GROMACS .gro file of C-alpha atoms in nm:
model
   95
    1MET     CA    1   0.000   0.000   0.000
    2ALA     CA    2   0.275   0.246   0.089
    3ASP     CA    3   0.462   0.148  -0.227
    4ARG     CA    4   0.161   0.241  -0.442
    5ARG     CA    5   0.122   0.574  -0.265
    6ALA     CA    6   0.489   0.654  -0.314
    7LYS     CA    7   0.469   0.570  -0.684
    8ALA     CA    8   0.150   0.773  -0.724
    9LEU     CA    9   0.305   1.074  -0.552
   10GLY     CA   10   0.617   1.044  -0.768
   11ALA     CA   11   0.411   1.021  -1.088
   12THR     CA   12   0.196   1.316  -0.981
   13GLY     CA   13   0.500   1.531  -0.903
   14PHE     CA   14   0.662   1.438  -1.234
   15LEU     CA   15   0.344   1.521  -1.427
   16LEU     CA   16   0.311   1.854  -1.247
   17TRP     CA   17   0.666   1.955  -1.338
   18MET     CA   18   0.623   1.842  -1.698
   19VAL     CA   19   0.304   2.044  -1.743
   20ASN     CA   20   0.470   2.348  -1.585
   21PHE     CA   21   0.762   2.305  -1.824
   22LEU     CA   22   0.531   2.277  -2.126
   23VAL     CA   23   0.335   2.587  -2.027
   24GLY     CA   24   0.655   2.786  -1.984
   25PHE     CA   25   0.806   2.649  -2.303
   26PHE     CA   26   0.507   2.710  -2.530
   27PHE     CA   27   0.366   3.030  -2.379
   28LEU     CA   28   0.571   3.276  -2.585
   29GLN     CA   29   0.529   3.068  -2.900
   30PHE     CA   30   0.152   3.064  -2.850
   31VAL     CA   31   0.153   3.441  -2.796
   32HIS     CA   32   0.348   3.482  -3.120
   33TRP     CA   33   0.122   3.243  -3.316
   34PHE     CA   34  -0.222   3.326  -3.173
   35GLY     CA   35  -0.191   3.657  -2.985
   36ILE     CA   36  -0.215   3.717  -2.613
   37SER     CA   37  -0.596   3.694  -2.584
   38SER     CA   38  -0.621   3.365  -2.772
   39THR     CA   39  -0.332   3.221  -2.573
   40PHE     CA   40  -0.505   3.292  -2.243
   41PHE     CA   41  -0.830   3.157  -2.387
   42ILE     CA   42  -0.653   2.830  -2.476
   43PHE     CA   43  -0.524   2.800  -2.118
   44PHE     CA   44  -0.873   2.888  -1.990
   45VAL     CA   45  -1.024   2.603  -2.194
   46PHE     CA   46  -0.767   2.357  -2.057
   47GLY     CA   47  -0.840   2.481  -1.704
   48CYS     CA   48  -1.214   2.434  -1.752
   49GLY     CA   49  -1.152   2.086  -1.887
   50ALA     CA   50  -0.945   2.003  -1.581
   51LEU     CA   51  -1.220   2.136  -1.354
   52VAL     CA   52  -1.482   1.920  -1.526
   53PHE     CA   53  -1.253   1.617  -1.496
   54VAL     CA   54  -1.204   1.674  -1.124
   55ARG     CA   55  -1.571   1.736  -1.049
   56LEU     CA   56  -1.701   1.439  -1.249
   57LEU     CA   57  -1.438   1.168  -1.213
   58LEU     CA   58  -1.265   1.216  -0.877
   59PRO     CA   59  -1.441   1.130  -0.551
   60GLU     CA   60  -1.484   1.370  -0.261
   61THR     CA   61  -1.222   1.290   0.004
   62LYS     CA   62  -1.309   1.536   0.280
   63GLY     CA   63  -1.344   1.356   0.612
   64ARG     CA   64  -1.248   1.014   0.474
   65THR     CA   65  -0.956   0.795   0.571
   66LEU     CA   66  -0.696   0.669   0.325
   67GLU     CA   67  -0.808   0.315   0.400
   68SER     CA   68  -1.171   0.387   0.303
   69LEU     CA   69  -1.054   0.551  -0.021
   70GLU     CA   70  -0.832   0.255  -0.097
   71HIS     CA   71  -1.119   0.017  -0.032
   72GLU     CA   72  -1.348   0.217  -0.264
   73PHE     CA   73  -1.095   0.225  -0.548
   74CYS     CA   74  -1.008  -0.145  -0.507
   75HIS     CA   75  -1.376  -0.233  -0.512
   76ARG     CA   76  -1.448  -0.007  -0.811
   77TYR     CA   77  -1.152  -0.114  -1.023
   78GLY     CA   78  -1.130  -0.477  -0.913
   79ASP     CA   79  -0.790  -0.512  -0.747
   80ALA     CA   80  -0.853  -0.856  -0.599
   81GLN     CA   81  -0.529  -0.859  -0.403
   82THR     CA   82  -0.630  -0.575  -0.169
   83THR     CA   83  -1.011  -0.594  -0.180
   84ARG     CA   84  -1.122  -0.682   0.172
   85SER     CA   85  -1.433  -0.614   0.372
   86ASP     CA   86  -1.234  -0.518   0.683
   87SER     CA   87  -1.069  -0.189   0.589
   88ARG     CA   88  -1.058  -0.067   0.948
   89PRO     CA   89  -0.761   0.147   1.050
   90GLY     CA   90  -0.488  -0.082   1.171
   91SER     CA   91  -0.605  -0.387   0.979
   92ASN     CA   92  -0.348  -0.541   0.750
   93PRO     CA   93  -0.475  -0.574   0.390
   94PHE     CA   94  -0.184  -0.809   0.310
   95PRO     CA   95  -0.199  -1.118   0.536
   0.00000   0.00000   0.00000
């Protein structure tokens, strides 16, 4: 479980830095090609798309434990190795 979280955090950090790099790299080229207003509109559209993705596809996590989230995702996506009915804090999902 901790190994998955570490890999997910590493992948998320890498993706964040890559997107920041791409925005910085292409910003001036977009301004040159499309103009400043169209460039900001393009970024606005991507931001709205990201907002829709987050609101529709990611679950609310406020007030939930990591174990309950793991149980939900394992149940939803069928990870038979860690799907257990006893996802209480302190229970070991890997006997």
